[in-house]
Amino acid sequence: MTTVYDIPPDVLIANVAGELKKLDTIKAPDWAEFAKTGVHKQMPPKEEDWWYTRAASVMRRVYIDGPVGVQRLRSFYGGKKNRGSKPNRFARGSGSVTRKLLQQLETAGYIQNTPEGRIVSANGRKFMDAVANDSKASIAEKYPGLSKY
């Protein structure tokens, strides 16, 4: 069976985001349309459904990286902060966005909290692998090398 590791990330994240939109437990808060995704950003995201895209990306990161915490995910979603004439420095991504997404994914039953960090639950693994398997058929002509999976 095809897993998350076998599908290109952009295709998988788009398909998982589409599936997450159908759930009632994952919704963007009221402040999400005004919020930046980190101090290194100058503007909020332009995409309307960025909350679901980030939720899918967070879920993929937790699936791949094993037990992770909010700080590790903040580092992953960080970037260069423009400090004017001074040299750029790395700045972590928004902790609030990451924390709220993890809480919503926990409520949905896709992620569980352990003493080592958050991991993908059995339901979450089943969900992600099912979406990856469905994605395989749609990308076979674009990526012919994936037909062996």
Coordinates of N, CA and C in Angstrom, one line a residue:
M1 N 0.8 -1.2 0.0 CA 0.0 0.0 0.0 C 0.9 1.2 0.0
T2 N 0.4 2.3 -0.6 CA 1.1 3.5 -0.7 C 1.1 4.3 0.6
T3 N 2.2 4.8 1.0 CA 2.2 5.6 2.3 C 2.6 7.0 2.0
V4 N 2.7 7.8 3.0 CA 3.0 9.2 2.9 C 4.4 9.4 2.3
Y5 N 5.3 8.5 2.6 CA 6.6 8.6 2.1 C 6.7 8.5 0.6
D6 N 5.7 7.9 -0.1 CA 5.8 7.6 -1.5 C 5.2 8.6 -2.4
I7 N 4.5 9.6 -1.8 CA 3.8 10.6 -2.6 C 4.5 12.0 -2.5
P8 N 4.7 12.8 -3.5 CA 5.3 14.1 -3.4 C 4.5 15.0 -2.4
P9 N 5.3 15.7 -1.6 CA 4.6 16.5 -0.5 C 3.6 17.5 -1.0
D10 N 3.8 18.2 -2.1 CA 2.8 19.2 -2.6 C 1.5 18.5 -2.9
V11 N 1.5 17.4 -3.6 CA 0.3 16.7 -3.9 C -0.4 16.2 -2.7
L12 N 0.3 15.6 -1.8 CA -0.2 15.0 -0.6 C -0.9 16.1 0.3
I13 N -0.2 17.2 0.5 CA -0.7 18.2 1.4 C -2.0 18.8 0.8
A14 N -2.0 19.0 -0.5 CA -3.2 19.6 -1.1 C -4.4 18.6 -1.0
N15 N -4.2 17.3 -1.1 CA -5.3 16.4 -1.0 C -5.7 16.2 0.5
V16 N -4.7 16.2 1.4 CA -5.1 16.1 2.8 C -5.9 17.4 3.3
A17 N -5.4 18.5 2.8 CA -6.1 19.8 3.1 C -7.6 19.7 2.6
G18 N -7.8 19.2 1.4 CA -9.2 19.0 0.9 C -10.0 18.1 1.8
E19 N -9.4 17.1 2.3 CA -10.2 16.2 3.2 C -10.4 16.8 4.6
L20 N -9.4 17.6 5.1 CA -9.6 18.2 6.4 C -10.7 19.3 6.3
K21 N -10.9 19.9 5.2 CA -12.0 20.9 5.1 C -13.3 20.4 5.3
K22 N -13.5 19.1 5.1 CA -14.8 18.4 5.3 C -15.1 18.2 6.7
L23 N -14.1 18.2 7.6 CA -14.3 17.9 9.0 C -14.8 19.2 9.8
D24 N -15.7 18.9 10.8 CA -16.2 20.0 11.6 C -15.2 20.4 12.7
T25 N -14.3 19.5 13.1 CA -13.4 19.9 14.2 C -12.3 20.8 13.8
I26 N -12.0 20.9 12.5 CA -10.9 21.7 12.1 C -11.4 23.0 11.4
K27 N -11.3 24.1 12.1 CA -11.8 25.3 11.5 C -10.8 26.4 11.9
A28 N -10.7 27.4 11.0 CA -9.8 28.5 11.3 C -10.5 29.4 12.3
P29 N -9.7 29.9 13.3 CA -10.3 30.9 14.2 C -10.6 32.2 13.5
D30 N -11.3 33.1 14.2 CA -11.7 34.4 13.7 C -10.5 35.2 13.3
W31 N -9.5 35.1 14.1 CA -8.3 35.9 14.0 C -7.4 35.4 12.9
A32 N -7.6 34.3 12.3 CA -6.7 33.7 11.3 C -6.6 34.5 10.0
E33 N -7.6 35.2 9.7 CA -7.4 36.0 8.4 C -6.5 37.2 8.6
F34 N -6.3 37.6 9.8 CA -5.4 38.8 10.1 C -4.0 38.4 10.5
A35 N -3.8 37.2 11.0 CA -2.6 36.8 11.7 C -1.5 36.4 10.7
K36 N -0.3 36.8 11.0 CA 0.9 36.4 10.3 C 1.3 35.0 10.8
T37 N 2.0 34.3 10.0 CA 2.4 32.9 10.4 C 3.8 32.9 11.1
G38 N 4.3 34.1 11.4 CA 5.6 34.2 12.1 C 6.1 35.7 12.1
V39 N 7.0 36.0 13.0 CA 7.5 37.4 13.1 C 8.4 37.7 11.9
H40 N 8.8 36.7 11.1 CA 9.6 36.9 10.0 C 8.8 37.3 8.7
K41 N 7.5 37.1 8.8 CA 6.6 37.5 7.7 C 6.2 38.9 7.8
Q42 N 6.0 39.6 6.7 CA 5.5 41.0 6.7 C 4.0 41.0 6.5
M43 N 3.4 40.1 5.9 CA 1.9 40.1 5.6 C 1.3 38.7 6.0
P44 N 0.0 38.7 6.3 CA -0.6 37.4 6.5 C -0.7 36.6 5.2
P45 N -1.0 35.3 5.2 CA -1.1 34.6 4.0 C -2.2 35.1 3.1
K46 N -2.0 35.0 1.8 CA -3.0 35.5 0.8 C -4.0 34.4 0.5
E47 N -3.6 33.2 0.6 CA -4.5 32.1 0.3 C -5.6 32.0 1.4
E48 N -6.9 31.8 0.9 CA -8.0 31.8 1.8 C -8.0 30.6 2.7
D49 N -7.6 29.5 2.2 CA -7.7 28.2 3.0 C -6.3 27.8 3.5
W50 N -5.5 28.8 3.9 CA -4.2 28.5 4.4 C -4.2 27.7 5.7
W51 N -5.3 27.8 6.5 CA -5.3 27.1 7.7 C -5.3 25.6 7.5
Y52 N -6.1 25.2 6.5 CA -6.2 23.8 6.2 C -4.9 23.2 5.5
T53 N -4.3 24.1 4.7 CA -3.0 23.7 4.1 C -1.9 23.5 5.2
R54 N -1.9 24.4 6.2 CA -1.0 24.3 7.3 C -1.3 23.1 8.2
A55 N -2.6 22.9 8.4 CA -3.0 21.7 9.2 C -2.5 20.4 8.5
A56 N -2.6 20.3 7.2 CA -2.2 19.1 6.5 C -0.7 19.0 6.5
S57 N 0.0 20.2 6.4 CA 1.5 20.2 6.5 C 2.0 19.7 7.9
V58 N 1.3 20.3 8.9 CA 1.7 19.9 10.3 C 1.5 18.4 10.5
M59 N 0.3 17.9 10.0 CA 0.1 16.5 10.2 C 1.1 15.6 9.5
R60 N 1.5 16.0 8.3 CA 2.6 15.3 7.6 C 3.9 15.4 8.3
R61 N 4.2 16.5 8.9 CA 5.5 16.6 9.7 C 5.5 15.7 10.9
V62 N 4.3 15.7 11.6 CA 4.2 14.9 12.8 C 4.3 13.4 12.4
Y63 N 3.7 13.0 11.3 CA 3.8 11.7 10.7 C 5.2 11.3 10.4
I64 N 6.0 12.1 9.8 CA 7.3 11.8 9.3 C 8.4 11.9 10.5
D65 N 8.3 13.0 11.3 CA 9.3 13.3 12.3 C 9.1 12.6 13.6
G66 N 8.0 11.8 13.8 CA 7.9 11.1 15.0 C 7.4 12.0 16.2
P67 N 7.8 11.7 17.4 CA 7.3 12.6 18.5 C 7.9 14.0 18.3
V68 N 7.1 15.0 18.1 CA 7.6 16.4 18.0 C 6.8 17.3 18.9
G69 N 7.3 18.4 19.2 CA 6.7 19.4 20.1 C 6.4 20.7 19.3
V70 N 5.8 21.6 19.9 CA 5.5 22.9 19.3 C 6.7 23.6 18.9
Q71 N 7.8 23.6 19.7 CA 9.0 24.3 19.4 C 9.7 23.8 18.2
R72 N 9.7 22.5 18.0 CA 10.3 21.9 16.8 C 9.6 22.3 15.6
L73 N 8.3 22.3 15.7 CA 7.5 22.7 14.5 C 7.6 24.1 14.2
R74 N 7.7 25.0 15.3 CA 8.0 26.4 15.0 C 9.3 26.6 14.3
S75 N 10.3 25.8 14.6 CA 11.6 26.0 13.9 C 11.4 25.5 12.5
F76 N 10.6 24.5 12.2 CA 10.4 24.1 10.8 C 9.7 25.1 10.0
Y77 N 8.8 25.8 10.6 CA 8.0 26.8 9.8 C 8.5 28.2 10.0
G78 N 9.7 28.3 10.5 CA 10.4 29.6 10.6 C 11.1 30.1 9.3
G79 N 11.7 31.2 9.4 CA 12.4 31.7 8.2 C 13.3 32.9 8.5
K80 N 13.8 33.5 7.5 CA 14.7 34.7 7.7 C 13.9 35.9 8.0
K81 N 14.3 36.6 9.1 CA 13.7 37.9 9.4 C 14.5 39.0 8.8
N82 N 13.8 39.8 8.1 CA 14.5 41.0 7.5 C 14.6 42.1 8.5
R83 N 15.8 42.4 8.9 CA 16.1 43.4 9.9 C 16.6 44.7 9.4
G84 N 16.2 45.0 8.1 CA 16.7 46.3 7.5 C 18.1 46.2 7.1
S85 N 18.9 47.2 7.5 CA 20.3 47.2 7.0 C 21.2 46.2 7.8
K86 N 20.6 45.6 8.9 CA 21.4 44.6 9.6 C 21.2 43.3 9.0
P87 N 22.1 42.3 9.2 CA 22.0 41.0 8.6 C 20.7 40.3 9.0
N88 N 20.2 39.5 8.1 CA 19.1 38.7 8.4 C 19.4 37.6 9.5
R89 N 18.4 37.3 10.3 CA 18.5 36.2 11.3 C 17.3 35.3 11.2
F90 N 17.5 34.1 11.7 CA 16.4 33.1 11.7 C 15.4 33.5 12.8
A91 N 14.1 33.4 12.4 CA 13.1 33.6 13.4 C 12.1 32.4 13.3
R92 N 11.7 31.9 14.4 CA 10.7 30.8 14.4 C 9.3 31.2 14.0
G93 N 8.5 30.3 13.5 CA 7.2 30.5 13.1 C 6.3 30.8 14.3
S94 N 5.0 31.0 14.0 CA 4.0 31.3 15.1 C 3.8 30.1 15.9
G95 N 3.9 30.3 17.2 CA 3.6 29.2 18.2 C 2.1 29.0 18.3
S96 N 1.3 30.1 18.3 CA -0.1 30.0 18.5 C -0.8 29.3 17.4
V97 N -0.4 29.5 16.1 CA -1.0 28.8 15.0 C -0.7 27.3 15.1
T98 N 0.6 27.0 15.4 CA 1.0 25.6 15.5 C 0.3 24.9 16.6
R99 N 0.2 25.6 17.8 CA -0.5 25.0 18.9 C -2.0 24.7 18.7
K100 N -2.6 25.7 18.1 CA -4.1 25.6 17.9 C -4.3 24.5 16.8
L101 N -3.5 24.4 15.8 CA -3.6 23.3 14.8 C -3.5 21.9 15.5
L102 N -2.4 21.8 16.3 CA -2.2 20.5 17.0 C -3.4 20.2 17.9
Q103 N -3.9 21.1 18.6 CA -5.1 20.9 19.4 C -6.3 20.5 18.6
Q104 N -6.5 21.1 17.5 CA -7.7 20.7 16.6 C -7.5 19.3 16.1
L105 N -6.2 19.0 15.7 CA -6.0 17.6 15.1 C -6.1 16.6 16.2
E106 N -5.8 16.9 17.5 CA -6.0 16.0 18.6 C -7.5 15.8 18.8
T107 N -8.3 16.9 18.8 CA -9.7 16.7 18.9 C -10.3 15.9 17.9
A108 N -9.8 16.0 16.6 CA -10.3 15.2 15.5 C -9.9 13.7 15.7
G109 N -8.9 13.4 16.5 CA -8.4 12.1 16.8 C -7.3 11.6 15.9
Y110 N -6.6 12.5 15.2 CA -5.6 12.2 14.3 C -4.2 12.3 14.9
I111 N -4.1 13.0 16.0 CA -2.8 13.1 16.7 C -3.0 12.9 18.2
Q112 N -2.0 12.3 18.8 CA -2.2 12.1 20.3 C -0.9 12.6 21.0
N113 N -1.1 13.0 22.2 CA 0.0 13.6 23.0 C 0.6 12.5 23.8
T114 N 1.9 12.4 23.8 CA 2.7 11.5 24.6 C 3.7 12.3 25.5
P115 N 4.3 11.7 26.5 CA 5.4 12.4 27.2 C 6.5 12.9 26.3
E116 N 6.8 12.2 25.3 CA 7.9 12.6 24.4 C 7.6 13.7 23.4
G117 N 6.3 13.8 23.1 CA 5.8 14.8 22.2 C 4.6 14.3 21.5
R118 N 4.1 15.0 20.5 CA 2.9 14.5 19.8 C 3.3 13.6 18.6
I119 N 2.4 12.5 18.5 CA 2.6 11.5 17.4 C 1.3 11.4 16.7
V120 N 1.4 10.7 15.6 CA 0.2 10.5 14.8 C -0.5 9.2 15.4
S121 N -1.8 9.3 15.6 CA -2.5 8.2 16.2 C -2.8 7.1 15.1
A122 N -3.4 6.0 15.5 CA -3.7 5.0 14.5 C -4.7 5.5 13.5
N123 N -5.7 6.3 14.0 CA -6.7 6.9 13.1 C -6.0 7.8 12.1
G124 N -5.1 8.6 12.6 CA -4.4 9.6 11.8 C -3.5 8.9 10.7
R125 N -2.8 7.8 11.1 CA -2.0 7.1 10.2 C -2.9 6.5 9.1
K126 N -4.0 5.9 9.5 CA -4.9 5.3 8.5 C -5.5 6.4 7.6
F127 N -5.8 7.5 8.1 CA -6.3 8.6 7.3 C -5.3 9.1 6.3
M128 N -4.1 9.3 6.7 CA -3.0 9.8 5.8 C -2.6 8.8 4.8
D129 N -2.6 7.5 5.2 CA -2.2 6.5 4.2 C -3.3 6.3 3.1
A130 N -4.6 6.5 3.6 CA -5.7 6.4 2.6 C -5.7 7.5 1.6
V131 N -5.4 8.7 2.1 CA -5.3 9.9 1.2 C -4.1 9.7 0.2
A132 N -3.0 9.2 0.7 CA -1.8 8.9 -0.1 C -2.2 7.9 -1.2
N133 N -2.9 6.8 -0.8 CA -3.3 5.8 -1.7 C -4.2 6.4 -2.8
D134 N -5.1 7.2 -2.4 CA -6.0 7.8 -3.4 C -5.3 8.8 -4.3
S135 N -4.2 9.4 -3.8 CA -3.5 10.4 -4.6 C -2.6 9.7 -5.6
K136 N -2.3 8.5 -5.3 CA -1.4 7.7 -6.2 C -1.9 7.6 -7.6
A137 N -3.2 7.4 -7.7 CA -3.8 7.2 -9.1 C -3.8 8.5 -9.9
S138 N -4.0 9.6 -9.2 CA -4.2 10.9 -9.9 C -2.8 11.4 -10.4
I139 N -1.7 10.9 -9.8 CA -0.4 11.5 -10.2 C 0.4 10.5 -11.0
A140 N -0.1 9.4 -11.4 CA 0.6 8.3 -12.1 C 1.1 8.8 -13.5
E141 N 0.4 9.7 -14.2 CA 0.8 10.1 -15.5 C 1.9 11.3 -15.3
K142 N 1.8 12.0 -14.2 CA 2.7 13.1 -14.0 C 4.1 12.6 -13.5
Y143 N 4.0 11.6 -12.7 CA 5.2 11.0 -12.1 C 5.2 9.5 -12.4
P144 N 5.7 9.1 -13.6 CA 5.7 7.7 -14.0 C 6.5 6.7 -13.1
G145 N 7.5 7.3 -12.4 CA 8.3 6.4 -11.6 C 7.6 5.9 -10.3
L146 N 6.4 6.6 -10.0 CA 5.7 6.2 -8.8 C 4.8 5.0 -9.1
S147 N 4.7 4.5 -10.3 CA 3.8 3.4 -10.6 C 4.2 2.1 -9.9
K148 N 5.5 2.0 -9.5 CA 5.9 0.7 -8.8 C 5.4 0.7 -7.4
Y149 N 4.9 1.8 -6.8 CA 4.4 1.7 -5.5 C 2.9 1.4 -5.5

